[in-house]
Tab-separated table of C-alpha atoms in Angstrom:
chain	number	residue	atom	x	y	z
A	676	MET	CA	42.350	114.101	0.104
A	677	SER	CA	41.003	111.559	0.673
A	678	ASP	CA	41.547	107.958	-0.764
A	679	SER	CA	38.843	108.067	-2.824
A	680	PHE	CA	39.748	110.882	-5.029
A	681	LYS	CA	43.334	110.381	-5.196
A	682	LYS	CA	45.337	110.608	-8.692
A	683	PRO	CA	45.132	106.886	-9.719
A	684	ILE	CA	49.517	106.011	-9.828
A	685	GLN	CA	50.276	106.015	-13.253
A	686	ILE	CA	52.834	103.706	-14.717
A	687	LEU	CA	54.713	102.964	-17.555
A	688	LEU	CA	55.228	99.192	-19.130
A	689	ILE	CA	58.255	98.252	-20.616
A	690	GLY	CA	59.172	94.899	-21.944
A	691	HIS	CA	59.838	92.325	-24.503
A	692	ASN	CA	57.656	89.343	-23.248
A	693	ASN	CA	54.417	90.360	-24.046
A	694	ILE	CA	52.563	87.490	-22.259
A	695	VAL	CA	54.404	88.779	-19.057
A	696	HIS	CA	53.511	92.089	-20.245
A	697	TYR	CA	49.802	91.617	-21.236
A	698	GLY	CA	49.274	89.960	-17.173
A	699	LEU	CA	50.975	92.906	-15.957
A	700	GLU	CA	48.623	95.100	-17.762
A	701	MET	CA	44.999	93.829	-16.489
A	702	LEU	CA	46.488	93.204	-13.411
A	703	ILE	CA	47.231	96.699	-12.903
A	704	ASN	CA	44.206	97.880	-14.494
A	705	ASN	CA	42.080	95.443	-12.226
A	706	GLN	CA	43.422	98.166	-9.179
A	707	LYS	CA	41.678	101.187	-11.002
A	708	PRO	CA	41.210	103.749	-9.971
A	709	ARG	CA	43.904	102.847	-7.132
A	710	MET	CA	46.590	102.709	-10.436
A	711	GLU	CA	46.383	102.522	-14.072
A	712	VAL	CA	48.669	101.929	-17.224
A	713	VAL	CA	48.989	104.958	-18.710
A	714	GLY	CA	51.204	102.807	-21.430
A	715	SER	CA	53.131	100.561	-22.503
A	716	SER	CA	56.078	99.951	-24.655
A	717	THR	CA	58.633	96.945	-25.623
A	718	SER	CA	61.946	98.359	-24.462
A	719	CYS	CA	64.218	101.136	-23.203
A	720	SER	CA	64.748	103.085	-26.479
A	721	ASN	CA	61.037	103.124	-27.480
A	722	ALA	CA	60.349	104.638	-24.437
A	723	ILE	CA	62.007	107.305	-23.713
A	724	SER	CA	61.393	109.183	-27.177
A	725	ASN	CA	57.247	109.664	-25.086
A	726	LEU	CA	58.083	109.760	-21.487
A	727	GLU	CA	57.509	113.769	-21.975
A	728	GLY	CA	54.043	113.394	-23.633
A	729	LEU	CA	53.281	110.163	-20.341
A	730	LEU	CA	55.120	111.860	-17.955
A	731	PRO	CA	55.021	107.796	-15.238
A	732	ASP	CA	54.831	108.171	-11.623
A	733	VAL	CA	56.626	104.257	-12.023
A	734	ILE	CA	57.858	102.711	-14.201
A	735	LEU	CA	57.512	99.042	-14.732
A	736	LEU	CA	60.828	97.109	-16.197
A	737	ASP	CA	60.875	93.489	-17.899
A	738	PRO	CA	64.268	93.825	-19.393
A	739	ASN	CA	65.740	92.414	-22.472
A	740	LEU	CA	69.415	90.960	-21.142
A	741	ASN	CA	70.951	90.017	-23.488
A	742	SER	CA	70.975	93.108	-25.814
A	743	GLU	CA	73.592	95.121	-24.860
A	744	LYS	CA	71.627	98.774	-27.112
A	745	GLU	CA	68.225	98.339	-24.027
A	746	LEU	CA	71.067	97.497	-21.617
A	747	GLU	CA	72.840	100.817	-22.593
A	748	ALA	CA	68.848	102.301	-22.990
A	749	ILE	CA	67.518	101.088	-19.573
A	750	LEU	CA	71.076	103.048	-17.664
A	751	GLN	CA	69.878	106.193	-19.561
A	752	LEU	CA	66.006	105.625	-19.022
A	753	ILE	CA	66.693	105.509	-14.823
A	754	THR	CA	68.789	108.751	-15.595
A	755	THR	CA	67.255	110.413	-18.561
A	756	SER	CA	63.064	110.436	-16.317
A	757	LYS	CA	61.926	111.491	-13.304
A	758	ALA	CA	58.812	108.595	-12.715
A	759	LYS	CA	60.715	105.560	-10.023
A	760	ILE	CA	61.365	102.662	-11.687
A	761	LEU	CA	60.973	99.465	-10.845
A	762	ILE	CA	62.948	96.141	-12.547
A	763	PHE	CA	62.066	91.776	-12.701
A	764	LYS	CA	64.709	90.444	-11.367
A	765	TRP	CA	64.757	87.682	-14.715
A	766	SER	CA	68.464	86.894	-14.039
A	767	GLN	CA	70.757	85.072	-11.659
A	768	ASP	CA	73.370	87.121	-11.880
A	769	SER	CA	72.533	90.558	-10.239
A	770	LYS	CA	75.525	92.904	-11.304
A	771	VAL	CA	73.323	94.567	-13.698
A	772	TYR	CA	70.436	94.838	-10.527
A	773	ASP	CA	73.310	96.090	-8.730
A	774	LYS	CA	74.078	98.677	-11.107
A	775	ALA	CA	71.095	99.846	-12.406
A	776	ILE	CA	69.802	101.232	-8.749
A	777	LEU	CA	73.672	102.353	-8.301
A	778	SER	CA	71.906	104.948	-11.134
A	779	GLY	CA	68.794	105.198	-9.640
A	780	ALA	CA	66.182	102.554	-10.488
A	781	LYS	CA	64.245	102.524	-7.177
A	782	GLY	CA	63.706	98.460	-6.702
A	783	ILE	CA	64.569	94.829	-8.075
A	784	ILE	CA	61.632	92.626	-7.621
A	785	GLU	CA	62.075	88.991	-8.134
A	786	LYS	CA	60.256	87.184	-10.606
A	787	ASP	CA	58.707	84.907	-8.198
A	788	SER	CA	57.012	87.397	-6.140
A	789	THR	CA	53.225	87.185	-5.814
A	790	LEU	CA	51.096	89.423	-7.205
A	791	GLU	CA	49.356	91.128	-3.931
A	792	THR	CA	53.789	91.851	-3.061
A	793	ILE	CA	53.834	93.403	-7.623
A	794	LEU	CA	50.809	96.349	-6.510
A	795	LYS	CA	52.920	96.376	-2.750
A	796	ALA	CA	55.994	97.404	-4.867
A	797	ILE	CA	54.684	100.251	-7.244
A	798	GLU	CA	53.118	101.775	-3.830
A	799	LYS	CA	56.574	102.129	-2.092
A	800	VAL	CA	58.352	102.414	-4.272
A	801	HIS	CA	55.959	105.155	-5.392
A	802	GLU	CA	56.477	106.528	-1.998
A	803	GLY	CA	59.613	106.860	-1.947
A	804	GLN	CA	60.336	104.139	-0.505
A	805	VAL	CA	62.961	101.127	-2.113
A	806	TRP	CA	61.965	98.112	-2.842
A	807	LEU	CA	65.066	95.435	-1.684
A	808	ASP	CA	65.293	92.591	0.021
A	809	GLN	CA	67.620	92.920	2.456
A	810	THR	CA	70.313	90.304	0.786
A	811	SER	CA	70.281	92.731	-1.895
A	812	ILE	CA	71.115	95.808	1.177
A	813	LYS	CA	74.414	94.512	2.437
A	814	ARG	CA	75.247	93.499	-1.085
A	815	LEU	CA	74.999	97.168	-2.498
A	816	LEU	CA	76.276	98.053	1.076
A	817	THR	CA	78.986	96.459	0.490
A	818	GLU	CA	79.760	97.849	-3.007
A	819	LEU	CA	79.182	101.212	-1.836
A	820	SER	CA	81.520	100.873	0.808
A	821	GLN	CA	83.368	99.453	-1.416
A	822	GLN	CA	83.459	102.174	-4.067
A	823	ASN	CA	83.977	105.005	-1.192
A	824	SER	CA	87.133	103.014	0.221
A	825	GLY	CA	89.649	105.965	-1.372
A	826	LYS	CA	88.008	108.857	-1.023
A	827	ASN	CA	89.760	111.304	1.618
A	828	ASN	CA	88.542	110.057	5.064
A	829	ILE	CA	89.331	113.348	7.082
A	830	GLN	CA	87.464	115.307	4.773
A	831	GLU	CA	84.222	112.536	5.546
A	832	LYS	CA	84.026	112.770	8.760
A	833	ASN	CA	84.968	116.436	8.843
A	834	GLY	CA	81.301	115.842	6.911
A	835	ILE	CA	78.485	116.060	9.739
A	836	ASP	CA	80.481	119.451	10.904
A	837	LYS	CA	79.498	121.205	8.148
A	838	LEU	CA	75.092	120.205	8.473
A	839	THR	CA	73.752	122.887	10.256
A	840	PRO	CA	71.854	122.167	13.062
A	841	LYS	CA	68.769	121.749	11.176
A	842	GLU	CA	69.813	119.604	8.100
A	843	LYS	CA	71.533	117.617	11.666
A	844	LYS	CA	68.069	117.389	12.735
A	845	ILE	CA	66.657	116.006	9.786
A	846	PHE	CA	69.951	114.215	8.570
A	847	PHE	CA	69.512	111.977	11.885
A	848	THR	CA	65.588	111.781	11.848
A	849	MET	CA	66.330	110.188	7.831
A	850	ILE	CA	68.876	107.118	9.927
A	851	GLU	CA	66.475	106.786	13.111
A	852	ASN	CA	63.367	105.718	10.072
A	853	ALA	CA	65.058	104.325	7.742
A	854	GLY	CA	62.525	102.484	4.756
A	855	LEU	CA	59.261	105.501	6.160
A	856	PRO	CA	58.288	107.429	3.104
A	857	ALA	CA	59.433	111.208	2.809
A	858	LYS	CA	57.025	112.138	3.522
A	859	VAL	CA	56.512	111.126	7.165
A	860	ILE	CA	59.681	111.134	7.784
A	861	ALA	CA	58.776	115.810	6.561
A	862	ALA	CA	55.604	115.004	9.156
A	863	LYS	CA	57.725	113.778	11.544
A	864	LEU	CA	59.647	117.156	11.714
A	865	TYR	CA	57.012	119.664	10.472
A	866	ILE	CA	57.743	119.615	6.859
A	867	SER	CA	57.462	120.191	3.836
A	868	GLU	CA	58.300	117.764	1.346
A	869	SER	CA	59.156	120.075	-0.667
A	870	THR	CA	61.112	121.997	2.411
A	871	LEU	CA	62.417	118.126	3.095
A	872	ARG	CA	63.925	117.400	-0.381
A	873	ASN	CA	65.689	121.202	-0.435
A	874	HIS	CA	67.454	119.727	2.807
A	875	LEU	CA	68.487	116.717	1.793
A	876	THR	CA	69.720	118.031	-1.613
A	877	SER	CA	72.241	119.825	0.718
A	878	ILE	CA	72.879	116.848	2.966
A	879	TYR	CA	74.190	115.418	0.771
A	880	GLU	CA	76.274	118.167	-0.841
A	881	LYS	CA	77.785	118.866	2.136
A	882	LEU	CA	78.135	114.100	2.771
A	883	ASP	CA	79.823	113.894	-0.715
A	884	VAL	CA	77.320	111.334	-1.667
A	885	ASN	CA	73.747	111.315	-4.033
A	886	SER	CA	71.179	109.727	-3.242
A	887	LYS	CA	69.388	107.293	-0.298
A	888	LEU	CA	71.437	104.582	-0.510
A	889	GLU	CA	74.565	106.166	-0.721
A	890	LEU	CA	73.295	107.865	2.429
A	891	TRP	CA	73.120	104.979	4.313
A	892	SER	CA	76.236	103.837	3.347
A	893	TYR	CA	77.398	106.517	4.465
A	894	VAL	CA	75.763	105.446	8.485
A	895	HIS	CA	76.985	102.632	7.824
A	896	LYS	CA	80.691	103.027	7.531
A	897	HIS	CA	80.869	105.479	10.083
A	898	ASN	CA	79.075	103.844	13.238
A	899	LEU	CA	76.775	106.312	13.327
A	900	GLN	CA	73.666	104.143	14.161
C-alpha cells in the first residue's frame, strides 16, 4: 500500500491542561493524512468509558499527577486499552512513570521535547517501538532485575532450552535487532507480524516475561547479547 493510501494514525488526547490539549490537537491535525485526533477527554476516568467507540491507535496522555483517582485510572487505561499509550512527563519523580511503563505504557515524552520529537514518538510507538531515553531504560532494567532476583534461577537458566528451534531463531533475531519495529523483524524472519506475535506469546510464557522490556531485562540478566 502506498503512503498516500495509508490510514492516518488515530489519536486520542487525554489531558487536564486546556492550553496544552489545544496545542497538541492543532499540531497533530496539521499532520493529516499522516495522523489525526479522533477524540479527546479531560481525564482517564472519562476516556475509559468512550474507548470502544473511538478505537484509537495511540493515546497521548497528559496526566494529572495530583489526583490519586486519576493515577489509578491511568493504570486501568493501560491494562484495558489496546491502543499504544504515550505519557507526557511533567514531574521529576520517575516512580509513577516507571510504574506506567512496567504496566504496559509504550513511552514517555519529556516536557521540553520539540514538536518534531512528539510527532516522531507517536509514529514510533504506533510501529511497535518503545519510546524511552537511555537513562530510563537502564533504571527500568535495574528495577526489573531486582524484581526478578527472587525467582528460581535454575528455571530461568533453563528457559532458553524450552524454546523450539523456530522460537530460538526469533528470540535471537529480536536481540540482534533490538529497537526495530515488529514489521521489520518479521520481514527479516520471512513471517507475518501476526505470526511473530503468536511466537512471542509462546516465548514470553516459556521465559516467564510479560513484555519486550522484560525480555530485554532477561537478556541483560543472563548476558545473552
